[in-house]
Short mmCIF file of C-alpha atoms in Angstrom, two decimals:
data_model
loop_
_atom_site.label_atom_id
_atom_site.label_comp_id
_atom_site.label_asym_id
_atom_site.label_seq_id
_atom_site.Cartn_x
_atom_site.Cartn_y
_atom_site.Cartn_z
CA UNK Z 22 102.60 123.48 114.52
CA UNK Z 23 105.20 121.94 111.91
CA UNK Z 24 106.24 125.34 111.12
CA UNK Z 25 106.63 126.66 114.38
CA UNK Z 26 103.57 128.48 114.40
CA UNK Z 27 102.21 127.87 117.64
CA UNK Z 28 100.07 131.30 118.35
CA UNK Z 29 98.60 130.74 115.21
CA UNK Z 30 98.20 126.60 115.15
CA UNK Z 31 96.42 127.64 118.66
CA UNK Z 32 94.27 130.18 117.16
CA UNK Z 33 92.51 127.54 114.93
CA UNK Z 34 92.47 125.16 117.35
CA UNK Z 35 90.26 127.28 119.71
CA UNK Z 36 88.10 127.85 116.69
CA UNK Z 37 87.73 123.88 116.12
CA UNK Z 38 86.94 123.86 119.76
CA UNK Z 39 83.83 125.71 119.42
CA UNK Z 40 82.40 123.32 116.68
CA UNK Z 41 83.73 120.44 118.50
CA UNK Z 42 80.11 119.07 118.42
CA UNK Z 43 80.17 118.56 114.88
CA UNK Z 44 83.77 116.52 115.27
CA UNK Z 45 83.86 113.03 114.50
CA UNK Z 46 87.23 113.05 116.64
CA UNK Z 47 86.82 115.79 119.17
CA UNK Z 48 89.71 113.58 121.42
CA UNK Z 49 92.29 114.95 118.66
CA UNK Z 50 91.09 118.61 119.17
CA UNK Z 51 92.14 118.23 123.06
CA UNK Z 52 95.08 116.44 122.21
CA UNK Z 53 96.39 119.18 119.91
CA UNK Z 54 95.05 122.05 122.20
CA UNK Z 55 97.39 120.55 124.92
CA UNK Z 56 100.30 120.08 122.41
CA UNK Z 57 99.96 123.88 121.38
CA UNK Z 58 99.62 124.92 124.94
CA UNK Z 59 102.90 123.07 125.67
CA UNK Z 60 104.88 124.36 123.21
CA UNK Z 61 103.94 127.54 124.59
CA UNK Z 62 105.01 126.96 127.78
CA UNK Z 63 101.22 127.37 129.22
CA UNK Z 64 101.53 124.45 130.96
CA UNK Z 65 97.99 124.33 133.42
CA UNK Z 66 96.49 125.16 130.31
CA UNK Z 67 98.01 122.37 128.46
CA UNK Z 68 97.18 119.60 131.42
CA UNK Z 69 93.53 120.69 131.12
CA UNK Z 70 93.58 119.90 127.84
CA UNK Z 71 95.33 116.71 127.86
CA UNK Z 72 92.70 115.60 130.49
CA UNK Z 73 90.11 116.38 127.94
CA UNK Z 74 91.29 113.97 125.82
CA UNK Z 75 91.90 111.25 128.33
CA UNK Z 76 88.38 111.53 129.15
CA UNK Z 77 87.27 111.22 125.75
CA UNK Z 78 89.26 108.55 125.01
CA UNK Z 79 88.03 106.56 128.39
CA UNK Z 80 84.62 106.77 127.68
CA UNK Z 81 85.08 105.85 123.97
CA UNK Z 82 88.07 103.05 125.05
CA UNK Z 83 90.19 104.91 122.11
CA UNK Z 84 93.14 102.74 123.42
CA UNK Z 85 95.45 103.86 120.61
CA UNK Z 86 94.57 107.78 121.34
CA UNK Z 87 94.71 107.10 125.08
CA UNK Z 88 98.50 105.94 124.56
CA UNK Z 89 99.28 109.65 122.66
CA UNK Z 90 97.27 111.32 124.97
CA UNK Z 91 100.00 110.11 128.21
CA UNK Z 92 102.93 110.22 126.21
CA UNK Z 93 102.09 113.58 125.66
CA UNK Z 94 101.07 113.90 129.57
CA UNK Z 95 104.99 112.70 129.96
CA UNK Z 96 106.23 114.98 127.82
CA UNK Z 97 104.27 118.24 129.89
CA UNK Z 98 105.54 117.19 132.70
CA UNK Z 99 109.14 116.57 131.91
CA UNK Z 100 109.15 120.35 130.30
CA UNK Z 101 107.71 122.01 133.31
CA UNK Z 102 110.24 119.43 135.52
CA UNK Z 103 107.85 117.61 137.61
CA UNK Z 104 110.01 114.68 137.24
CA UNK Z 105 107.90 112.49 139.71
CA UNK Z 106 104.35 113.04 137.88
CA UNK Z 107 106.16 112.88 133.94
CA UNK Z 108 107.77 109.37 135.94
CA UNK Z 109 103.78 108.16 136.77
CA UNK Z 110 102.67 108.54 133.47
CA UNK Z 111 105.38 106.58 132.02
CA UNK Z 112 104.00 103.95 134.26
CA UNK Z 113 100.72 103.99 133.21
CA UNK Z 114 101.50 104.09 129.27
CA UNK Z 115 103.96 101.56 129.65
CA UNK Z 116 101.28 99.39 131.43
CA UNK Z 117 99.12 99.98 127.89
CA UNK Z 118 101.49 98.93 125.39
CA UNK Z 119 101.55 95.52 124.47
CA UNK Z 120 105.14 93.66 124.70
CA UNK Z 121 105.21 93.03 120.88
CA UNK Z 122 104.82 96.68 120.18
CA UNK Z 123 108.58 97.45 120.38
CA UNK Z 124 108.46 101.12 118.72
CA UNK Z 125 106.47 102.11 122.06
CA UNK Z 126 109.00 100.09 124.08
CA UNK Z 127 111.68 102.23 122.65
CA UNK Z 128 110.48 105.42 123.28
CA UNK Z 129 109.01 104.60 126.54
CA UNK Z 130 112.54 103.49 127.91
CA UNK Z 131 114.44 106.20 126.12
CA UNK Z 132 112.00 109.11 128.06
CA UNK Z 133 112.76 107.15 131.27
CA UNK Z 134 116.49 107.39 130.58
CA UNK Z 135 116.26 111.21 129.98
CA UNK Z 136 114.52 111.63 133.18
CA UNK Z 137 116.80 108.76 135.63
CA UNK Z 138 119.24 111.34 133.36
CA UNK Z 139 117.59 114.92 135.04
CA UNK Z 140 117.84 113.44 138.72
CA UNK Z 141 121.52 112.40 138.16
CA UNK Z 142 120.90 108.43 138.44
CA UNK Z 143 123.29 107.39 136.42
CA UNK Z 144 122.56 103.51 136.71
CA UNK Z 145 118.69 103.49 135.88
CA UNK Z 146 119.23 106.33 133.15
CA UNK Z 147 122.58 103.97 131.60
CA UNK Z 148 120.12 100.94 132.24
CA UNK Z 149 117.12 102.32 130.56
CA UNK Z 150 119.77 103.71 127.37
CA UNK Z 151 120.57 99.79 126.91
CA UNK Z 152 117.14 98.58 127.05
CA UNK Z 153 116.21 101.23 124.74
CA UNK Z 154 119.23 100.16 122.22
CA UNK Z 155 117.73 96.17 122.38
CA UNK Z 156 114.44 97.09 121.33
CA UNK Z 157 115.47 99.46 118.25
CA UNK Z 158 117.98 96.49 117.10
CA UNK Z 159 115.21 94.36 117.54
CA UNK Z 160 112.98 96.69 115.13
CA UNK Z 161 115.70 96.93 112.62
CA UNK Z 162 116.24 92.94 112.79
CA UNK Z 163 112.20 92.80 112.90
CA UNK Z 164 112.14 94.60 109.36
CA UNK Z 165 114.67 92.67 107.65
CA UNK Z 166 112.86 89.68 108.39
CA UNK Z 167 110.07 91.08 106.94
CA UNK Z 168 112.39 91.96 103.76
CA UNK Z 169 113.40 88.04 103.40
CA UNK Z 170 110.04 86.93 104.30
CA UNK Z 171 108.59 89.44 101.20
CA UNK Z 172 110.97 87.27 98.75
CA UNK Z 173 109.90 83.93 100.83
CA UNK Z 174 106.22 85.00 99.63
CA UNK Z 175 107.24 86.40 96.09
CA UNK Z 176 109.12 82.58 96.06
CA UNK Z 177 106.15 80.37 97.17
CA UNK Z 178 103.81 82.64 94.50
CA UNK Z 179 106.22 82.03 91.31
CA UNK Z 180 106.75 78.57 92.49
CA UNK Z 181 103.26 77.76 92.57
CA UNK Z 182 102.88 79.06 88.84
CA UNK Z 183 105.12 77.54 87.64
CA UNK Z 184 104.31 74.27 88.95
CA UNK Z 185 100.15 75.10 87.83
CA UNK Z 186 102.14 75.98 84.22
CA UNK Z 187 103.93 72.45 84.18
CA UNK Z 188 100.70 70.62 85.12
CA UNK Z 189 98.78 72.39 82.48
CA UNK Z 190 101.75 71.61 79.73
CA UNK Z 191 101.28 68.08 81.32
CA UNK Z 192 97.80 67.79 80.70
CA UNK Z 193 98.08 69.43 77.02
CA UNK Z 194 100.75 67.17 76.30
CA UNK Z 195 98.36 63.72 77.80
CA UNK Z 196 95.51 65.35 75.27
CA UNK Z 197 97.89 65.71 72.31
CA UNK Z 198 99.08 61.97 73.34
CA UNK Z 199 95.36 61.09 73.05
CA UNK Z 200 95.11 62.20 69.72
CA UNK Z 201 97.56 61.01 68.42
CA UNK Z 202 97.90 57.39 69.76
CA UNK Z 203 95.00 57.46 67.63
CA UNK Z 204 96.73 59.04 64.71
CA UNK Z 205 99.67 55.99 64.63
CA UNK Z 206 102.94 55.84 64.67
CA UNK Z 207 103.16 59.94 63.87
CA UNK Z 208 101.03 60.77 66.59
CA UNK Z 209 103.80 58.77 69.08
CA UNK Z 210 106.54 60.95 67.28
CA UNK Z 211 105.09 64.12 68.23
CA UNK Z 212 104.21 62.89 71.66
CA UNK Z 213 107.34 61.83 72.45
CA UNK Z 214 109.06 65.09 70.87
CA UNK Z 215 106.59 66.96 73.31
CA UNK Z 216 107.71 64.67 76.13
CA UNK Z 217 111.18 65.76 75.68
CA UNK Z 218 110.20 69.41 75.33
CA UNK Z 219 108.11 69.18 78.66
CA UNK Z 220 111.37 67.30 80.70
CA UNK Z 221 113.58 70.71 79.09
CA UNK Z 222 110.86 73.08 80.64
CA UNK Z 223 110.82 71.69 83.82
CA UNK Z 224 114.32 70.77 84.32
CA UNK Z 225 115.33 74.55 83.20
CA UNK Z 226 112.26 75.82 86.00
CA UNK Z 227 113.97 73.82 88.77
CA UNK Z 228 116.86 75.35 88.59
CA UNK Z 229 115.64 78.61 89.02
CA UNK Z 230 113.21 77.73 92.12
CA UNK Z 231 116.46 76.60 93.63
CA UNK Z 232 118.63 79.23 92.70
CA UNK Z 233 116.05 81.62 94.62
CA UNK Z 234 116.05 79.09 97.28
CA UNK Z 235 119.48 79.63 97.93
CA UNK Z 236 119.67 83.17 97.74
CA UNK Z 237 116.94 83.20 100.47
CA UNK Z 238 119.01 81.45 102.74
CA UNK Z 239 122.00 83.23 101.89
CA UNK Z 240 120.25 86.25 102.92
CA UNK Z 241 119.52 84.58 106.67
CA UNK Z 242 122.75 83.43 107.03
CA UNK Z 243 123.68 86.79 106.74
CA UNK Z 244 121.41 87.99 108.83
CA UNK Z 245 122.20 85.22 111.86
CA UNK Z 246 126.00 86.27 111.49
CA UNK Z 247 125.50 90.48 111.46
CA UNK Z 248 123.18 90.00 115.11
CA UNK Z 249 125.84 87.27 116.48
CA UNK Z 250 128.86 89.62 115.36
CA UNK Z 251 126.72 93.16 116.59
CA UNK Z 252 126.50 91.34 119.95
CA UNK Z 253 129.99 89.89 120.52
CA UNK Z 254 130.96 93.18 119.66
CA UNK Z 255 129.00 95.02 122.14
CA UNK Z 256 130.15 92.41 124.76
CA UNK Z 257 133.81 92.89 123.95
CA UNK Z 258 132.84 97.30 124.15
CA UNK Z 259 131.12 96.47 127.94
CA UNK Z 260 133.89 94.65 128.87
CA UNK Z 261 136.43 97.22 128.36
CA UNK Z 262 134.24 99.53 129.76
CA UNK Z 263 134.23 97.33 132.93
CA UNK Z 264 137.68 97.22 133.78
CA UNK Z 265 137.73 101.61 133.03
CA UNK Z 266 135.10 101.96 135.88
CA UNK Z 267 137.08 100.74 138.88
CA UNK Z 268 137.03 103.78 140.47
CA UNK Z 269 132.89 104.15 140.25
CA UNK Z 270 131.25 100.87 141.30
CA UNK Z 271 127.73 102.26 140.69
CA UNK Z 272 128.83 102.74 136.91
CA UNK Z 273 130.65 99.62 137.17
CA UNK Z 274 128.09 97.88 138.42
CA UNK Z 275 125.48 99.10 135.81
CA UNK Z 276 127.44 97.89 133.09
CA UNK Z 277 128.19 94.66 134.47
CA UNK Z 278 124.58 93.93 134.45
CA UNK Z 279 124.29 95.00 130.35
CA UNK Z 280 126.97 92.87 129.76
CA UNK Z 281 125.76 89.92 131.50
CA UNK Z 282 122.55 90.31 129.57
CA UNK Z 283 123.93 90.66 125.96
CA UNK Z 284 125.89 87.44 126.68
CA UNK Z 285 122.91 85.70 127.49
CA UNK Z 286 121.85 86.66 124.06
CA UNK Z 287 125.02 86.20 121.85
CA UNK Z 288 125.51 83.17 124.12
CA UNK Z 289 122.06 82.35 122.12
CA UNK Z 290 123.01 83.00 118.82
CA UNK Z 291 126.62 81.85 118.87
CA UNK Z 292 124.56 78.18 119.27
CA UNK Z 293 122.13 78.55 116.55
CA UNK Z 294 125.01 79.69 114.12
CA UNK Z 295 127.21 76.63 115.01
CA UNK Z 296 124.70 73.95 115.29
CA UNK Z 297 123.67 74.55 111.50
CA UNK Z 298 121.84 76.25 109.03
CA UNK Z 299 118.20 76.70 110.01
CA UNK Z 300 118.74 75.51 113.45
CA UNK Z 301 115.59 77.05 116.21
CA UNK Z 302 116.51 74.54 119.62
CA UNK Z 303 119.16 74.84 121.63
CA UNK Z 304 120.77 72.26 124.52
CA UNK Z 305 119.59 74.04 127.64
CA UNK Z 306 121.63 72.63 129.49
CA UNK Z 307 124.39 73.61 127.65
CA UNK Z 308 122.92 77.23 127.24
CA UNK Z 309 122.58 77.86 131.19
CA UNK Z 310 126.24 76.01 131.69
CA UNK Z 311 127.77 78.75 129.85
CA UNK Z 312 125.65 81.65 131.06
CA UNK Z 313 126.59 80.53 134.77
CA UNK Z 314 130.18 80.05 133.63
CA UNK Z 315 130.63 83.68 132.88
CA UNK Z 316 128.18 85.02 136.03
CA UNK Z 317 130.93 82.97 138.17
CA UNK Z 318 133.68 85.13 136.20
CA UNK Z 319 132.06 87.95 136.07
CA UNK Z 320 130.87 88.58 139.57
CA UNK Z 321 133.27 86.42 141.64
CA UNK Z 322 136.62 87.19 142.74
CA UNK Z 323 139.75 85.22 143.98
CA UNK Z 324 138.58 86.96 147.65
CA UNK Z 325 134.92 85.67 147.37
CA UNK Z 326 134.24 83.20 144.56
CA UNK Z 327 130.99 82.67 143.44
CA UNK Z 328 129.70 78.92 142.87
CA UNK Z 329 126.97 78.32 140.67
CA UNK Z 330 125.48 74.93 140.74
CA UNK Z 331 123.39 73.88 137.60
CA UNK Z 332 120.65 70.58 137.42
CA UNK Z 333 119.01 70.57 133.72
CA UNK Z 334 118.22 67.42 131.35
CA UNK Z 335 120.87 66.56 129.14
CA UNK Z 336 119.33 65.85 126.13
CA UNK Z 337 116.40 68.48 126.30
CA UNK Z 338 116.46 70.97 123.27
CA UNK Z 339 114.30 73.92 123.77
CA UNK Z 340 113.15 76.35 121.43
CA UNK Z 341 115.83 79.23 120.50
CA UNK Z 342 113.38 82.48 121.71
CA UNK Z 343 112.07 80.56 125.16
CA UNK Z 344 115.72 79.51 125.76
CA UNK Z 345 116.73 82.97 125.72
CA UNK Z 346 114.29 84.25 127.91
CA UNK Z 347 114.74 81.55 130.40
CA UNK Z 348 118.59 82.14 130.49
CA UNK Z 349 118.04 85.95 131.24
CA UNK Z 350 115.71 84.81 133.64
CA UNK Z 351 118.82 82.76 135.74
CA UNK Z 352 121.05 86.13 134.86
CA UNK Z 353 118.86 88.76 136.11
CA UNK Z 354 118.29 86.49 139.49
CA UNK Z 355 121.78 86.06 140.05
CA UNK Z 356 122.70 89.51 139.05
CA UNK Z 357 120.03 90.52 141.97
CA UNK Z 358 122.10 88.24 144.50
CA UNK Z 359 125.24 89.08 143.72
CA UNK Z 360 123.95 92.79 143.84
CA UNK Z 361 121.97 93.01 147.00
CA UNK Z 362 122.32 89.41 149.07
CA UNK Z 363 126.06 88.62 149.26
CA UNK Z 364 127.43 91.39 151.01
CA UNK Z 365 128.42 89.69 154.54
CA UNK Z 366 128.26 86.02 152.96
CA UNK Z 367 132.36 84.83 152.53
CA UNK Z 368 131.10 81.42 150.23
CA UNK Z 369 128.27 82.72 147.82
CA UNK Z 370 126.28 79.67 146.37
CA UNK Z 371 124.19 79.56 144.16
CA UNK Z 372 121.78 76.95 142.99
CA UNK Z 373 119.66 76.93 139.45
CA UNK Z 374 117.26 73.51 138.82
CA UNK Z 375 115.16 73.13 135.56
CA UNK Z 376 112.85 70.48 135.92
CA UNK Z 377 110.62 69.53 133.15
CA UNK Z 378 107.21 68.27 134.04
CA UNK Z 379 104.25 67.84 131.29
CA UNK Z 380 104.63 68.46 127.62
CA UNK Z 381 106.41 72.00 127.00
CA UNK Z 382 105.72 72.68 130.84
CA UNK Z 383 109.08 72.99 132.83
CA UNK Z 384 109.33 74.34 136.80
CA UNK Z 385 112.63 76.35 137.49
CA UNK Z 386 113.92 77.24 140.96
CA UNK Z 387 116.31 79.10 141.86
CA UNK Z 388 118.56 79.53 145.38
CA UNK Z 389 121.04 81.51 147.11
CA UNK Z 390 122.47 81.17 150.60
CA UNK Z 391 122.62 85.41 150.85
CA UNK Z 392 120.68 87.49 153.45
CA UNK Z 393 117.11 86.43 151.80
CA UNK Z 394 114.32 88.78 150.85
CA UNK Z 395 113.12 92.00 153.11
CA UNK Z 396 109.56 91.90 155.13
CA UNK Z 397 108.19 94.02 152.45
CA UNK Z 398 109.17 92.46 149.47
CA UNK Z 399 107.07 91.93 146.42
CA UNK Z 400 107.45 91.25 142.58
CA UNK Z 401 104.64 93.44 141.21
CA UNK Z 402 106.13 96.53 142.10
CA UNK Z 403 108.50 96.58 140.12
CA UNK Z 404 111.59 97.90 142.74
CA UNK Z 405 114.60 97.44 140.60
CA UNK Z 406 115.13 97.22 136.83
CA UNK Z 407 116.12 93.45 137.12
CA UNK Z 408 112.44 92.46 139.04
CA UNK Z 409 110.83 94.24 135.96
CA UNK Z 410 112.80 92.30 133.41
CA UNK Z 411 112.18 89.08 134.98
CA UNK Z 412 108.53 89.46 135.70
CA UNK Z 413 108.17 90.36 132.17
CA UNK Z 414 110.37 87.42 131.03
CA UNK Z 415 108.02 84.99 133.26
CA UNK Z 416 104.79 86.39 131.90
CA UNK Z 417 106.21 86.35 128.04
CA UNK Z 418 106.58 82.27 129.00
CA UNK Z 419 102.87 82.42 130.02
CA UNK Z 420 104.24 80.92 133.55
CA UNK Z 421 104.09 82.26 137.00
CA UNK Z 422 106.72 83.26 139.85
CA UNK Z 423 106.53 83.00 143.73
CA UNK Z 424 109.54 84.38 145.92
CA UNK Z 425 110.23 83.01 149.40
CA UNK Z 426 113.42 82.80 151.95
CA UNK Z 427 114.36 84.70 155.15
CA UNK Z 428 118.08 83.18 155.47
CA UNK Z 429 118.67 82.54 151.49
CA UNK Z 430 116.38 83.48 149.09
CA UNK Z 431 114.06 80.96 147.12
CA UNK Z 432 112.47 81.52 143.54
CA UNK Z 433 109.75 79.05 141.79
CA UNK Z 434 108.94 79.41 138.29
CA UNK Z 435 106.65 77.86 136.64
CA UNK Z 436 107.01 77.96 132.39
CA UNK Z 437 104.43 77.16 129.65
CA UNK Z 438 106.84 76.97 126.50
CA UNK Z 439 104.25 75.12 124.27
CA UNK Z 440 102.17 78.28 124.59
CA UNK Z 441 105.49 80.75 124.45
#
């Protein structure tokens, strides 16, 4: 099938299928059968096939296999153009993969894109693109983490050497002390030559634990200042791009929305730089100040200003990854009023409380004086791409949300950062 080959990849397929009782993966012979049929453009064929496999992998819970088996379910679809059915089974494999597995993420929101792309919905499709761009930074930031923590190890592993080296030289040097306290006056010589010999050794081996020391923290600085320049950057691109969309508020719009969620982020990291070298809190207070600041720029307008009023503890530093997640929280809900609630409201208001109540427990709500919430309305299903962002956020805090309001809408979260 790598070589294009896919009469003949077929050909030995069908003859695998006939010993498939002998297989000690017969799931794989499906899957392949349906990739071979697609390529060949015999797509009932193909979905047979596919199904197969699925029903394998049920019946075995192959959850890994299952996940190839409906991306490859997607990908039929999307080649014959049954849009809707290719858009299901991106809904079911997306419902599989675990939030930590961003690769999955990726591809998941890139094959929504190309679809939202197909039906000409520009917004979802240039929403879907961005989400798809945060999770394959996020990779390449994910592996050069695991580059400094490799030297972090290789660091702890030499250190501890050295240090088992220097208390073995220690405890030769207390035995040849021994011997020759008993020896007189020459013994003390040589001890004290040794002594001085030791103090060289381990004075020399400090130097070099901290000179890898520092270049492990060079290398994170570096690292901090690349993601907080990468995402000022972007900001600066989206805000250019803003002011070029007058003319098509949908694409406007759309961007808007990225932008105001990369500031939430860079808002992030701009704190951790400037607060110092290894610093993981933030001031939330002073994190959602500035992320409401720019919401009252960005969406209001001399015509209809937006007011965002802001209640958080003034002294309450939260960890830097729960921070983030709570301020994209406040952006995505404000984003949705602006969006959907304000349209016949002349003074927009906004109000955003964090309370904290146990240890690491905090309740946020969140209201708006707009039109409030249809007769219909709930979280789980996921209507817009802001409601899936924030129920994810809310369940990555281990907390829960409830959404109420006729006239205004009203939003309760409840957060579990000690378990975050």
């Amino acid at each position: 099938m790598k070589q294009g080959k896919h009469a003949e990849a077929l050909d030995f397929l069908l003859k695998s299928k006939a010993l498939i009782d002998y297989a000690s993966e017969p799931e794989l012979i499906y899957l392949n059968l349906g990739i071979a049929y697609m390529n060949l453009e015999r797509y009932n064929m193909a979905e047979e096939a596919l199904a197969q496999a699925a029903a394998i992998c049920k019946e075995r819970r192959l959850k890994r296999s299952f996940l190839l088996v409906w991306n490859n379910f997607v990908k039929l679809y999307y080649r014959s153009g049954d849009l809707g059915r290719a858009r299901e089974f991106l809904d079911l494999a997306e419902d599989q993969v675990a939030p930590s597995n961003l690769t999955e993420q990726a591809v998941i929101y890139e094959m929504k894109a190309k679809i939202y792309e197909e039906e000409k919905d520009w917004e979802n499709a240039l929403t879907f693109l961005k989400m798809k761009q945060i999770y394959t930074d996020s990779i390449e930031s994910m592996e050069k983490l695991e580059a400094i923590t490799e030297i972090e190890t290789k660091y702890q592993t030499e250190q501890k050497e050295l240090q088992n080296q220097a208390l073995q030289r220690e405890n030769e040097l207390q035995a040849s002390i021994n011997r020759n306290q008993r020896m007189g006056l020459g013994g003390l010589g040589l001890g004290l030559i040794a002594l001085a010999g030791l103090s060289t050794f381990l004075y020399r081996q400090r130097q070099r634990i901290q000179a890898q020391k520092s270049q492990i923290e060079l290398l994170h600085r570096e690292q901090r200042h690349r993601m907080m320049n990468n995402l000022v950057f972007a900001n600066s691109l989206m805000s250019l791009q803003v002011n070029r969309l007058k003319e098509q508020p949908e694409a406007q719009q759309a961007v808007k929305e990225a932008d105001a969620r990369l500031r939430a982020m860079s808002v992030l990291q701009s704190r951790l730089h400037h607060d110092g070298e290894g610093q993981k809190t933030v001031a939330i207070r002073e994190y959602l100040e500035e992320i409401t600041t720019a919401l009252q720029r960005s969406f209001g307008s001399p015509e209809q200003p937006l007011r965002i009023h802001l209640q958080a503890p003034d002294a309450e530093q939260v960890d830097g990854d729960a921070a983030m997640r709570i301020g994209l929280i406040v952006n995505e809900l404000a984003t949705n009023s602006c969006k959907h609630a304000f349209a016949e409201q002349p003074n927009p208001e906004i109000n955003v409380a964090l309370q904290p109540e146990t240890e690491g427990h905090y309740r946020l709500i969140y209201t708006d004086n707009g039109s409030g919430l249809p007769a219909d309305f709930q979280v789980d299903t996921k209507q817009s791409m802001g409601l899936f962002l924030i129920h994810n956020l809310v369940k990555q805090l281990n907390g829960r949300i409830a959404f109420s309001g006729e006239k205004g809408t009203r939003v309760e979260c409840e957060l579990n950062l000690k378990a975050a």
